[in-house]
Short mmCIF file of C-alpha atoms in Angstrom, two decimals:
data_model
loop_
_atom_site.label_atom_id
_atom_site.label_comp_id
_atom_site.label_asym_id
_atom_site.label_seq_id
_atom_site.Cartn_x
_atom_site.Cartn_y
_atom_site.Cartn_z
CA MET A 881 -23.95 -26.54 -3.93
CA VAL A 882 -24.73 -24.63 -0.59
CA HIS A 883 -23.08 -21.34 -1.10
CA THR A 884 -22.47 -19.11 1.92
CA HIS A 885 -19.73 -16.10 1.90
CA ILE A 886 -16.90 -16.42 4.23
CA LEU A 887 -17.67 -13.11 5.27
CA ASP A 888 -21.40 -15.08 6.34
CA VAL A 889 -19.78 -17.64 8.17
CA PRO A 890 -20.05 -17.46 11.92
CA ASN A 891 -17.21 -16.58 13.70
CA ASN A 892 -15.92 -16.94 17.77
CA THR A 893 -15.53 -12.86 17.64
CA HIS A 894 -17.75 -9.47 18.85
CA PRO A 895 -19.14 -7.90 15.96
CA LYS A 896 -17.72 -4.66 17.55
CA TRP A 897 -13.66 -5.73 17.05
CA TYR A 898 -12.82 -2.66 19.91
CA LYS A 899 -14.96 -5.34 22.16
CA ASP A 900 -12.89 -8.28 21.33
CA LYS A 901 -9.65 -9.29 22.94
CA GLY A 902 -8.09 -11.15 20.16
CA LEU A 903 -9.65 -8.56 17.18
CA ARG A 904 -8.68 -5.37 18.74
CA LYS A 905 -4.55 -7.35 19.11
CA ASN A 906 -4.71 -8.21 15.43
CA VAL A 907 -5.90 -4.49 14.54
CA TYR A 908 -2.67 -3.47 16.80
CA HIS A 909 -0.71 -5.73 14.90
CA CYS A 910 -1.66 -4.49 11.60
CA MET A 911 -1.69 -0.80 13.42
CA GLY A 912 2.14 -0.99 13.86
CA LEU A 913 2.42 -2.38 9.80
CA CYS A 914 0.58 0.89 8.73
CA LEU A 915 3.81 2.33 9.99
CA CYS A 916 5.93 1.49 7.74
CA VAL A 917 4.71 3.98 4.93
CA PHE A 918 5.57 6.82 7.66
CA TYR A 919 8.88 7.48 6.74
CA LEU A 920 7.93 7.91 3.24
CA GLY A 921 5.32 11.21 4.40
CA TYR A 922 7.91 11.81 6.47
CA ASP A 923 10.38 13.10 4.32
CA GLN A 924 8.21 14.54 1.14
CA SER A 925 7.84 17.09 3.87
CA LEU A 926 11.06 16.99 5.91
CA LEU A 927 13.11 17.48 2.66
CA ALA A 928 10.53 20.49 1.66
CA CYS A 929 11.09 21.94 4.65
CA LEU A 930 14.50 21.98 5.22
CA GLN A 931 15.34 24.86 2.61
CA SER A 932 13.16 26.82 4.24
CA ILE A 933 15.33 26.18 7.52
CA PRO A 934 19.29 29.27 7.14
CA GLN A 935 20.58 26.79 9.20
CA TRP A 936 20.00 24.00 7.24
CA ASP A 937 21.03 26.20 3.99
CA GLU A 938 24.08 27.55 5.55
CA PHE A 939 25.67 24.04 6.62
CA PHE A 940 25.29 22.14 3.82
CA ASP A 941 26.50 25.53 1.61
CA ASN A 942 23.78 26.02 -0.81
CA PRO A 943 22.17 23.28 -2.33
CA SER A 944 20.58 23.61 -5.85
CA GLY A 945 20.35 22.52 -9.15
CA THR A 946 22.17 19.01 -9.98
CA ARG A 947 23.00 18.65 -6.19
CA LEU A 948 19.71 19.07 -4.81
CA GLY A 949 18.47 17.14 -7.29
CA LEU A 950 20.82 13.97 -6.15
CA ILE A 951 20.42 14.88 -2.46
CA SER A 952 16.53 13.88 -3.44
CA SER A 953 17.02 10.92 -5.60
CA ALA A 954 19.24 9.40 -3.28
CA LEU A 955 15.93 8.24 -1.72
CA TYR A 956 14.43 7.04 -4.75
CA PHE A 957 16.33 4.89 -6.97
CA PRO A 958 18.22 2.77 -3.87
CA GLY A 959 14.77 1.84 -3.27
CA ILE A 960 14.35 0.35 -6.77
CA PHE A 961 16.49 -2.21 -7.04
CA ALA A 962 16.07 -2.82 -2.78
CA SER A 963 12.64 -3.85 -3.24
CA PHE A 964 13.68 -7.25 -4.15
CA ILE A 965 15.93 -7.72 -1.78
CA GLY A 966 12.80 -7.15 0.35
CA SER A 967 10.73 -10.10 -1.85
CA TRP A 968 13.97 -12.42 -1.59
CA ILE A 969 14.21 -12.05 1.83
CA SER A 970 10.27 -12.24 2.71
CA MET A 971 9.66 -15.25 0.71
CA LYS A 972 12.59 -17.27 2.06
CA TYR A 973 12.61 -16.32 5.71
CA GLY A 974 9.25 -15.28 6.62
CA ARG A 975 7.75 -11.38 6.64
CA LYS A 976 9.07 -10.86 9.69
CA PRO A 977 13.10 -11.12 9.09
CA ALA A 978 12.39 -8.34 6.30
CA LEU A 979 10.29 -6.26 8.09
CA TRP A 980 13.12 -5.90 10.97
CA VAL A 981 15.58 -5.01 7.77
CA GLY A 982 13.40 -3.09 6.65
CA SER A 983 13.01 -0.64 9.25
CA SER A 984 15.98 -1.13 10.68
CA LEU A 985 17.77 0.64 7.33
CA ILE A 986 15.83 3.04 8.65
CA ILE A 987 16.64 3.75 11.74
CA ILE A 988 20.44 3.83 11.04
CA GLY A 989 19.66 6.09 7.55
CA ALA A 990 18.09 8.99 10.28
CA ILE A 991 21.14 8.28 12.41
CA VAL A 992 23.23 9.04 10.11
CA ASN A 993 21.32 11.84 8.87
CA ALA A 994 20.94 13.26 12.05
CA LEU A 995 24.79 13.56 12.41
CA ALA A 996 26.36 14.39 8.55
CA LYS A 997 28.97 16.28 8.39
CA ASN A 998 28.48 17.47 5.04
CA THR A 999 26.53 16.24 1.88
CA ALA A 1000 28.20 13.48 0.98
CA GLU A 1001 26.89 11.72 4.19
CA PHE A 1002 23.53 13.56 4.16
CA ALA A 1003 23.04 12.00 0.76
CA GLY A 1004 24.09 8.42 1.84
CA GLY A 1005 22.22 8.92 4.75
CA ARG A 1006 18.82 8.95 2.34
CA VAL A 1007 20.40 5.95 0.24
CA LEU A 1008 20.08 4.08 3.68
CA LEU A 1009 16.18 5.27 4.57
CA GLY A 1010 15.38 4.38 0.61
CA ALA A 1011 16.59 0.85 0.72
CA GLY A 1012 15.34 0.56 3.87
CA GLY A 1013 12.00 2.35 3.45
CA ALA A 1014 11.30 0.10 -0.06
CA ILE A 1015 12.50 -3.42 1.78
CA ALA A 1016 9.18 -2.20 4.45
CA LYS A 1017 7.24 -0.89 1.79
CA VAL A 1018 7.76 -4.43 -0.16
CA VAL A 1019 6.33 -6.97 3.28
CA ALA A 1020 4.32 -4.51 5.17
CA PRO A 1021 1.15 -4.99 2.67
CA ALA A 1022 1.63 -8.00 2.10
CA LEU A 1023 1.75 -9.52 6.47
CA LEU A 1024 -0.57 -6.51 6.55
CA GLN A 1025 -3.18 -8.73 4.60
CA GLU A 1026 -2.15 -12.08 5.86
CA ILE A 1027 -3.05 -11.42 9.22
CA ALA A 1028 -5.86 -9.79 9.15
CA HIS A 1029 -9.08 -10.80 10.07
CA PRO A 1030 -11.36 -11.60 7.21
CA ARG A 1031 -14.29 -8.79 8.48
CA LEU A 1032 -11.97 -6.16 9.01
CA ARG A 1033 -7.96 -6.73 6.30
CA PRO A 1034 -10.42 -4.10 3.19
CA VAL A 1035 -10.34 -1.21 6.08
CA LEU A 1036 -7.28 -2.06 7.41
CA ALA A 1037 -5.24 -2.82 3.99
CA SER A 1038 -7.31 0.48 2.86
CA SER A 1039 -5.79 2.64 5.71
CA TYR A 1040 -2.13 1.58 5.08
CA TYR A 1041 -1.47 4.01 2.67
CA GLY A 1042 -3.17 6.73 4.08
CA TRP A 1043 0.16 7.15 6.80
CA TYR A 1044 1.86 8.53 4.53
CA PHE A 1045 0.55 12.12 5.55
CA LEU A 1046 0.55 11.33 9.31
CA GLY A 1047 4.45 11.42 8.79
CA ALA A 1048 4.21 14.70 6.54
CA ILE A 1049 1.98 15.94 9.38
CA VAL A 1050 5.07 15.31 12.07
CA SER A 1051 7.13 15.91 9.72
CA GLY A 1052 6.12 19.44 8.77
CA TYR A 1053 5.29 20.50 12.09
CA LEU A 1054 9.37 20.03 13.93
CA CYS A 1055 10.52 21.68 10.92
CA LEU A 1056 8.30 24.67 12.01
CA ALA A 1057 9.69 24.31 15.38
CA GLY A 1058 12.52 23.55 14.32
CA LEU A 1059 12.86 27.83 13.02
CA PHE A 1060 12.71 28.45 16.52
CA ILE A 1061 16.46 26.71 17.49
CA HIS A 1062 19.59 27.78 17.17
CA GLY A 1063 22.81 26.17 15.78
CA THR A 1064 22.68 22.98 13.36
CA TRP A 1065 19.92 21.18 16.21
CA SER A 1066 17.33 23.31 14.35
CA TRP A 1067 16.97 20.50 11.50
CA ARG A 1068 18.91 17.82 13.55
CA LEU A 1069 16.18 16.98 15.07
CA ALA A 1070 14.11 17.13 12.39
CA CYS A 1071 16.08 14.12 11.09
CA ILE A 1072 16.36 12.27 14.16
CA ALA A 1073 12.40 12.29 14.39
CA GLN A 1074 12.67 10.05 11.95
CA ILE A 1075 13.63 6.54 13.68
CA ILE A 1076 10.09 6.85 15.72
CA ALA A 1077 8.05 4.91 13.24
CA PRO A 1078 10.25 2.15 12.35
CA ILE A 1079 10.99 1.57 15.93
CA GLY A 1080 7.66 1.45 16.67
CA VAL A 1081 6.75 -1.29 13.61
CA LEU A 1082 9.75 -3.00 15.24
CA LEU A 1083 7.83 -2.89 19.56
CA VAL A 1084 4.89 -4.36 17.59
CA SER A 1085 6.19 -6.58 15.58
CA PHE A 1086 7.73 -8.53 18.44
CA SER A 1087 4.26 -9.96 19.37
CA MET A 1088 2.66 -10.66 15.56
CA PRO A 1089 2.70 -13.03 14.21
CA GLU A 1090 4.24 -14.38 11.20
CA SER A 1091 1.95 -15.03 8.45
CA PRO A 1092 -0.06 -17.94 7.87
CA ARG A 1093 0.31 -18.46 4.61
CA PHE A 1094 4.08 -18.53 4.69
CA LEU A 1095 3.59 -20.61 7.21
CA ALA A 1096 1.58 -23.52 5.72
CA ASN A 1097 3.96 -23.24 2.92
CA ARG A 1098 7.14 -24.45 4.74
CA GLY A 1099 4.82 -27.09 6.03
CA ARG A 1100 4.28 -25.28 9.44
CA PHE A 1101 0.39 -25.82 9.05
CA ASP A 1102 -0.96 -26.56 12.93
CA GLU A 1103 1.48 -22.71 13.47
CA ALA A 1104 -0.35 -21.38 10.60
CA LEU A 1105 -3.94 -22.63 11.57
CA GLY A 1106 -2.68 -21.09 15.36
CA ILE A 1107 -2.55 -18.10 14.59
CA LEU A 1108 -5.86 -18.49 12.59
CA ALA A 1109 -7.50 -19.42 16.14
CA LYS A 1110 -6.10 -16.94 18.37
CA TYR A 1111 -6.15 -14.28 16.12
CA HIS A 1112 -10.03 -14.96 14.61
CA ALA A 1113 -11.36 -17.38 16.58
CA ASN A 1114 -9.88 -16.62 20.14
CA GLY A 1115 -8.89 -18.85 19.71
CA LYS A 1116 -11.16 -21.94 18.75
CA VAL A 1117 -9.59 -24.03 16.75
CA ASP A 1118 -13.12 -25.53 15.31
CA ASP A 1119 -14.59 -21.52 14.68
CA PRO A 1120 -16.34 -22.63 11.65
CA LEU A 1121 -14.65 -19.05 10.16
CA VAL A 1122 -11.60 -20.28 10.55
CA GLN A 1123 -11.68 -23.51 9.53
CA LEU A 1124 -13.19 -22.08 6.23
CA GLU A 1125 -10.26 -19.34 5.87
CA TYR A 1126 -7.65 -22.13 6.94
CA ASN A 1127 -9.22 -23.96 4.13
CA GLU A 1128 -9.01 -22.10 1.80
CA MET A 1129 -5.25 -20.95 2.08
CA VAL A 1130 -4.27 -24.58 1.89
CA LEU A 1131 -6.15 -25.41 -0.94
CA ALA A 1132 -5.36 -22.63 -2.94
CA LEU A 1133 -1.45 -23.41 -1.99
CA GLU A 1134 -1.59 -26.54 -3.22
CA ALA A 1135 -2.98 -24.59 -6.41
CA GLU A 1136 -0.38 -23.01 -7.29
CA GLY A 1137 2.79 -25.35 -6.61
CA SER A 1138 3.69 -22.71 -4.68
CA GLU A 1139 7.12 -24.15 -3.06
CA HIS A 1140 10.38 -22.10 -3.20
CA LYS A 1141 9.72 -22.59 -6.80
CA SER A 1142 7.83 -19.35 -7.79
CA SER A 1143 10.41 -16.40 -10.12
CA TYR A 1144 9.27 -13.86 -11.60
CA LYS A 1145 9.15 -15.08 -15.26
CA ASP A 1146 5.64 -16.79 -14.11
CA PHE A 1147 4.55 -13.45 -14.96
CA LEU A 1148 5.31 -13.34 -18.23
CA ARG A 1149 4.12 -17.01 -18.64
CA TYR A 1150 -0.05 -16.66 -17.65
CA LYS A 1151 -2.25 -14.45 -19.70
CA GLY A 1152 -3.95 -13.52 -15.81
CA ASN A 1153 0.05 -12.95 -14.22
CA ARG A 1154 0.53 -11.05 -17.15
CA ARG A 1155 -2.78 -9.13 -16.60
CA ARG A 1156 -2.28 -8.76 -12.51
CA LEU A 1157 0.96 -7.65 -13.43
CA VAL A 1158 -0.38 -4.61 -15.89
CA MET A 1159 -2.58 -3.65 -13.67
CA SER A 1160 0.19 -3.23 -10.47
CA LEU A 1161 2.74 -1.49 -13.23
CA VAL A 1162 -0.43 0.89 -13.70
CA MET A 1163 -1.50 1.31 -10.54
CA ALA A 1164 1.74 2.18 -8.89
CA SER A 1165 3.13 4.77 -12.03
CA GLY A 1166 -0.83 6.22 -11.69
CA THR A 1167 -0.04 7.33 -8.05
CA ASN A 1168 2.84 9.36 -9.45
CA TRP A 1169 2.16 10.16 -12.44
CA ASN A 1170 -2.06 12.06 -12.27
CA GLY A 1171 -0.78 15.10 -10.95
CA SER A 1172 -0.39 14.44 -7.41
CA GLY A 1173 3.27 14.51 -7.14
CA LEU A 1174 3.08 18.54 -8.77
CA VAL A 1175 0.37 19.38 -5.96
CA GLY A 1176 2.17 17.73 -3.23
CA TYR A 1177 5.83 18.33 -4.09
CA TYR A 1178 5.91 21.51 -5.24
CA LEU A 1179 2.81 22.70 -3.40
CA THR A 1180 5.85 26.08 -3.06
CA PRO A 1181 6.09 27.32 -6.59
CA ILE A 1182 2.56 26.21 -7.68
CA LEU A 1183 1.89 29.06 -3.98
CA GLU A 1184 4.46 30.98 -5.56
CA SER A 1185 2.81 30.66 -9.13
CA ILE A 1186 -0.22 32.77 -8.30
CA GLY A 1187 0.80 34.72 -5.48
CA ILE A 1188 0.81 33.33 -2.47
CA THR A 1189 4.62 33.83 -1.42
CA ASP A 1190 4.63 34.64 2.71
CA PRO A 1191 6.75 31.52 4.10
CA VAL A 1192 4.29 30.83 7.50
CA LYS A 1193 1.31 30.66 5.16
CA THR A 1194 3.25 28.15 2.93
CA ILE A 1195 4.18 25.77 5.57
CA ASN A 1196 0.38 26.44 7.19
CA LEU A 1197 -0.83 25.71 3.76
CA ASN A 1198 0.98 22.67 3.71
CA ASN A 1199 0.27 21.37 6.75
CA GLY A 1200 -3.20 21.77 6.63
CA MET A 1201 -2.89 20.48 3.92
CA ASN A 1202 -1.24 17.62 4.78
CA LEU A 1203 -4.08 17.89 7.60
CA TRP A 1204 -6.49 17.87 5.30
CA ASN A 1205 -5.04 14.54 2.73
CA LEU A 1206 -5.06 12.20 6.02
CA ILE A 1207 -8.79 12.75 7.14
CA VAL A 1208 -10.02 11.95 3.55
CA SER A 1209 -8.01 9.00 3.06
CA GLU A 1210 -8.92 7.30 6.84
CA VAL A 1211 -12.22 8.08 6.13
CA ALA A 1212 -12.38 6.67 2.55
CA ALA A 1213 -11.07 3.65 3.92
CA LEU A 1214 -13.34 3.01 6.38
CA TYR A 1215 -16.12 3.09 2.89
CA VAL A 1216 -14.12 0.80 0.83
CA GLU A 1217 -16.46 -1.54 1.20
CA SER A 1218 -19.21 0.30 0.76
CA VAL A 1219 -18.74 0.85 -3.21
CA SER A 1220 -16.98 -0.47 -5.81
CA ARG A 1221 -13.38 -0.38 -6.78
CA ARG A 1222 -14.78 0.79 -10.27
CA THR A 1223 -16.91 3.72 -9.05
CA ILE A 1224 -14.80 4.62 -6.44
CA PHE A 1225 -11.85 5.03 -9.26
CA PHE A 1226 -13.85 7.10 -11.58
CA ILE A 1227 -15.05 9.21 -9.06
CA SER A 1228 -11.82 9.89 -8.08
CA GLY A 1229 -10.28 10.35 -12.09
CA TRP A 1230 -13.43 12.62 -12.86
CA GLY A 1231 -13.10 14.51 -10.33
CA MET A 1232 -9.40 14.77 -10.22
CA VAL A 1233 -9.75 15.70 -14.25
CA ILE A 1234 -12.38 18.80 -13.47
CA THR A 1235 -10.45 19.78 -10.24
CA MET A 1236 -7.00 20.01 -12.38
CA ALA A 1237 -9.06 21.87 -15.33
CA LEU A 1238 -10.22 24.43 -13.20
CA VAL A 1239 -6.77 25.18 -11.20
CA GLY A 1240 -5.20 25.47 -14.32
CA GLY A 1241 -7.75 27.74 -15.35
CA PHE A 1242 -7.17 29.84 -13.04
CA SER A 1243 -3.30 29.84 -12.67
CA ALA A 1244 -3.67 31.20 -16.38
CA GLY A 1245 -6.21 33.76 -15.39
CA TYR A 1246 -3.43 34.95 -12.02
CA GLU A 1247 -0.63 34.42 -14.65
CA LEU A 1248 -1.73 36.36 -17.84
CA LYS A 1249 -4.89 38.70 -16.70
CA GLY A 1250 -3.15 39.15 -13.13
CA ASN A 1251 -5.86 38.83 -11.19
CA VAL A 1252 -5.26 38.09 -8.63
CA ASN A 1253 -8.68 36.90 -6.86
CA LEU A 1254 -8.27 33.85 -9.78
CA GLY A 1255 -4.58 32.90 -8.05
CA ILE A 1256 -6.68 32.75 -4.80
CA ALA A 1257 -9.38 30.56 -6.21
CA SER A 1258 -6.99 28.09 -7.31
CA ILE A 1259 -6.46 27.22 -3.21
CA PRO A 1260 -9.57 25.50 -2.61
CA MET A 1261 -9.53 23.69 -6.17
CA LEU A 1262 -6.17 22.05 -4.95
CA PHE A 1263 -7.68 20.82 -1.30
CA LEU A 1264 -10.71 19.18 -3.57
CA TYR A 1265 -8.30 17.93 -6.52
CA TYR A 1266 -6.39 15.60 -3.29
CA GLY A 1267 -9.46 14.77 -1.26
CA LEU A 1268 -10.66 13.31 -4.33
CA TYR A 1269 -7.24 11.90 -4.94
CA ASP A 1270 -7.09 10.01 -1.54
CA ILE A 1271 -10.24 8.50 -2.13
CA ALA A 1272 -9.22 5.91 -4.86
CA TRP A 1273 -5.40 6.22 -4.64
CA MET A 1274 -4.53 6.63 -1.39
CA SER A 1275 -6.86 3.71 0.02
CA ILE A 1276 -6.52 1.13 -3.00
CA PRO A 1277 -3.50 0.59 -4.97
CA PHE A 1278 -1.48 -0.74 -2.10
CA HIS A 1279 -4.42 -2.82 -1.03
CA TYR A 1280 -5.49 -4.05 -3.89
CA CYS A 1281 -2.60 -5.15 -5.85
CA THR A 1282 -1.26 -6.53 -3.19
CA GLU A 1283 -4.54 -8.52 -2.98
CA ILE A 1284 -5.22 -9.82 -6.05
CA GLN A 1285 -1.10 -11.74 -6.05
CA PRO A 1286 -1.35 -15.25 -5.25
CA PHE A 1287 1.31 -15.73 -2.16
CA HIS A 1288 4.19 -17.43 -4.51
CA LEU A 1289 3.37 -14.52 -6.80
CA ARG A 1290 2.35 -11.25 -3.64
CA THR A 1291 6.07 -10.03 -3.08
CA LYS A 1292 7.11 -10.07 -5.84
CA GLY A 1293 4.28 -8.51 -7.36
CA LEU A 1294 4.48 -5.84 -4.78
CA ALA A 1295 8.22 -5.56 -5.40
CA LEU A 1296 7.78 -4.41 -9.41
CA PHE A 1297 4.76 -2.10 -7.92
CA VAL A 1298 7.18 -1.05 -5.26
CA ALA A 1299 10.23 -0.22 -7.95
CA MET A 1300 7.50 1.47 -10.18
CA GLN A 1301 5.82 2.86 -7.71
CA THR A 1302 9.65 4.56 -7.33
CA GLY A 1303 10.92 4.11 -10.07
CA SER A 1304 8.12 7.45 -11.31
CA ASN A 1305 8.43 9.18 -8.04
CA ALA A 1306 11.96 9.70 -8.93
CA PHE A 1307 11.20 11.12 -12.81
CA ASN A 1308 8.67 13.76 -11.00
CA GLN A 1309 11.79 15.32 -8.92
CA PHE A 1310 13.50 16.19 -12.34
CA VAL A 1311 10.75 16.47 -14.71
CA ASN A 1312 8.31 18.15 -12.79
CA PRO A 1313 9.92 21.50 -11.50
CA ILE A 1314 11.45 22.06 -14.88
CA ALA A 1315 8.13 22.07 -16.95
CA PHE A 1316 6.59 23.66 -14.14
CA GLU A 1317 9.13 25.94 -14.70
CA LYS A 1318 8.83 26.36 -18.63
CA ILE A 1319 5.29 25.84 -19.03
CA THR A 1320 3.63 27.36 -15.39
CA TRP A 1321 -0.37 26.62 -15.85
CA LYS A 1322 -0.13 25.56 -18.70
CA TYR A 1323 0.93 21.71 -17.37
CA TYR A 1324 -1.79 20.70 -15.55
CA PHE A 1325 -3.29 20.30 -18.59
CA VAL A 1326 -0.70 16.87 -19.24
CA TYR A 1327 -2.27 15.33 -16.56
CA VAL A 1328 -6.28 15.88 -17.16
CA ALA A 1329 -4.98 14.35 -19.87
CA ILE A 1330 -3.50 11.30 -18.73
CA ASN A 1331 -5.90 11.70 -15.86
CA LEU A 1332 -8.15 10.06 -19.01
CA ALA A 1333 -5.79 7.66 -20.19
CA TYR A 1334 -5.80 6.37 -16.54
CA MET A 1335 -9.76 6.36 -16.37
CA ALA A 1336 -9.76 5.10 -19.96
CA TYR A 1337 -7.75 1.72 -19.18
CA PHE A 1338 -10.02 1.40 -15.22
CA TYR A 1339 -12.91 0.99 -17.04
CA PHE A 1340 -11.91 -2.20 -19.27
CA TYR A 1341 -9.46 -3.97 -16.45
CA LEU A 1342 -9.66 -3.27 -13.08
CA ILE A 1343 -12.36 -5.51 -11.82
CA ASP A 1344 -14.35 -5.36 -8.33
CA SER A 1345 -13.07 -7.10 -5.55
CA ARG A 1346 -14.77 -5.95 -2.93
CA ASN A 1347 -16.19 -8.43 -0.58
CA MET A 1348 -14.37 -11.27 -1.17
CA SER A 1349 -11.97 -13.38 0.31
CA LEU A 1350 -8.01 -12.88 -0.21
CA GLU A 1351 -7.89 -15.88 -1.79
CA GLU A 1352 -10.97 -15.42 -3.78
CA ILE A 1353 -9.13 -12.37 -4.87
CA THR A 1354 -6.45 -14.15 -6.29
CA LEU A 1355 -8.33 -15.91 -9.28
CA LEU A 1356 -10.13 -12.79 -10.33
CA PHE A 1357 -7.20 -12.18 -12.78
CA ASP A 1358 -7.91 -15.31 -14.36
CA TYR A 1359 -11.31 -14.52 -15.99
CA PRO A 1360 -12.86 -11.84 -18.21
CA ARG A 1361 -13.84 -9.05 -16.15
CA LYS A 1362 -17.83 -9.59 -16.40
CA GLU A 1363 -17.79 -12.47 -15.36
CA ALA A 1364 -14.96 -13.24 -13.18
CA ARG A 1365 -16.20 -11.72 -9.91
CA GLU A 1366 -18.61 -15.28 -9.76
CA ARG A 1367 -16.38 -17.18 -11.60
CA ALA A 1368 -13.51 -17.67 -8.91
CA THR A 1369 -15.73 -17.53 -5.97
CA GLU A 1370 -17.59 -20.57 -7.28
CA GLU A 1371 -13.76 -21.74 -8.27
CA MET A 1372 -12.29 -21.24 -4.85
CA GLU A 1373 -15.61 -23.26 -3.21
CA SER A 1374 -14.71 -25.80 -5.45
CA ARG A 1375 -11.74 -26.16 -4.57
CA VAL A 1376 -12.67 -26.40 -0.71
CA ARG A 1377 -14.93 -28.73 -1.50
CA ALA A 1378 -13.24 -31.27 -3.27
CA GLY A 1379 -10.55 -31.38 -1.13
CA LEU A 1380 -12.32 -31.90 2.24
CA LEU A 1381 -14.42 -34.81 0.26
CA ARG A 1382 -11.05 -35.94 -0.56
CA ARG A 1383 -9.93 -36.23 2.36
CA GLY A 1384 -12.54 -38.09 3.90
CA SER A 1385 -15.09 -35.21 5.21
CA THR A 1386 -19.34 -36.05 4.30
CA THR A 1387 -21.02 -33.79 1.88
CA ALA A 1388 -23.20 -33.33 4.68
CA ALA A 1389 -20.33 -31.59 7.08
CA VAL A 1390 -18.76 -30.18 4.35
CA ASP A 1391 -23.07 -28.08 4.19
CA ALA A 1392 -22.52 -27.42 7.23
CA LEU A 1393 -19.50 -25.62 6.90
CA TYR A 1394 -20.42 -23.04 4.68
CA ARG A 1395 -23.91 -23.09 6.05
CA GLY A 1396 -21.88 -21.90 9.49
CA ASP A 1397 -23.48 -25.02 11.29
CA THR A 1398 -21.43 -24.84 14.01
CA ASN A 1399 -22.89 -28.21 15.64
CA ASN A 1400 -22.20 -29.79 11.95
CA ALA A 1401 -19.24 -28.95 10.54
CA ALA A 1402 -17.38 -30.06 13.13
CA SER A 1403 -16.66 -33.46 11.50
CA VAL A 1404 -14.16 -31.63 8.33
CA THR A 1405 -10.90 -32.70 8.67
CA SER A 1406 -8.66 -29.80 8.96
CA PHE A 1407 -5.61 -30.43 6.47
CA GLN A 1408 -2.27 -31.31 9.44
CA HIS A 1409 -0.35 -32.52 6.26
CA HIS A 1410 2.36 -31.86 3.94
CA LEU A 1411 0.80 -30.60 -0.02
CA GLU A 1412 0.34 -33.53 -2.07
CA ARG A 1413 2.07 -30.51 -4.27
CA SER A 1414 2.47 -33.67 -7.06
CA GLY A 1415 -0.99 -33.86 -7.55
CA SER A 1416 -1.14 -30.42 -7.26
CA SER A 1417 -2.16 -29.23 -11.23
CA GLY A 1418 -1.32 -25.43 -10.90
CA SER A 1419 2.40 -24.90 -10.96
CA ASN A 1420 3.76 -21.66 -10.20
CA GLY A 1421 0.37 -20.20 -12.65
CA SER A 1422 -3.16 -19.88 -12.31
CA ILE A 1423 -5.44 -23.30 -12.06
CA ASN A 1424 -7.18 -22.40 -13.70
CA GLU A 1425 -5.11 -21.55 -17.33
CA LYS A 1426 -2.53 -23.03 -19.61
CA LYS A 1427 0.17 -20.67 -21.14
CA ALA A 1428 0.10 -18.46 -23.38
#
């Protein structure tokens, strides 16, 4: 059997994406999708900064305690339920309609916030923001990975969540400017500016293609193939990469037997899907329950605990940390295919354990002995901690938990991911300030233990997915970890070969396709018919497994 990886197949594009017209458009659309997470980073910085603006505090009658907690959590709890609505829309009507609904709700919510006359209206605006944001976060990672060129997909998918920090930076500086504006527009300006990103998403989406996988799943094969050819080979339909990518996609859909029949119960019916589900939930919770929520959302009390109380210093440190996070997370995304996912998580995890322990130790020295130097020493440790967090937890979870799911469960898996992530975030909003106030520096060591638990899980269950096609990755969790990569690659090639031969292609033509022989591969038969669902062996599960 001739075996050539999909990324090694010749392709009618320039090696450098910025010198290729089709790839430039592809990157433009994917970058537009990255704006979908802008709102969350913006809000993380916004609510913290609004509390430092006297006009906002006075207008809403100095909210604190339960009332402030309700304002904060109003963004998160609706998202737990709205994420499932996003999955339903994206599977029934398409990825783009779901994107439009989510972005529109964010815009409406931001306007309601900016024009709010009382606490109830302000909280109501945050409910709309949270619901719209959850819908967008479900569909954006799926659409990004389904339209991205295979050569660019890992980097683009890994850069997605780092845009969170771009929102935080913009929000932080707008709130800082608000300190110099008189009247209620000192805070209304920062609230209304939250519409910038979703408007950008809507504008980009007008020229953005629908997911080829969604179209093929609906029997719209010509459109799906046309999109792949346009953006992945500058319109060349018989391009070897496009043909191989298209055939892998269609045969994967055929094997899943997924048309309009998928259910959340499928996550429990099959062993491979149960493993995918647990991995997604663990990663979703880990984005918040590894100490990042403590450092990111409560930087001010952390700084106060080590003696830094000046508002200007606090705001500048917060903005500086967000800029640092943006740079580290985006640089890490550029090299995500150079190092295995497992190695990245272990470097990140052990580094976070060490730096979190040092922060706890320095804070303890300041609190117990009043040593100011120890308190100051914890500041660079916070930056180092977040840098280590960024290289794994910002670049991989959304990327990985999107690509490991088969098409019929992809947005459902993302809905569960977003619901879990949102729920864990809401949990942090209530628990972290209480725990930090009660046990101060000792709370850092709780997260040291939690990070050790995450690393233990990843050691036994995380499967590396680098340098594989999207369809190959969806098969990984059907096999034991140590042999998953080899068997998934072999299974996908076996499917493509069998499917092409079944439809009239010759063995020589199929071999030529895998070799990237453009002259002989042209005789390979593309799938221009309806999927043969009746002959599928995997109904809503993994083709290689039985119910467990």
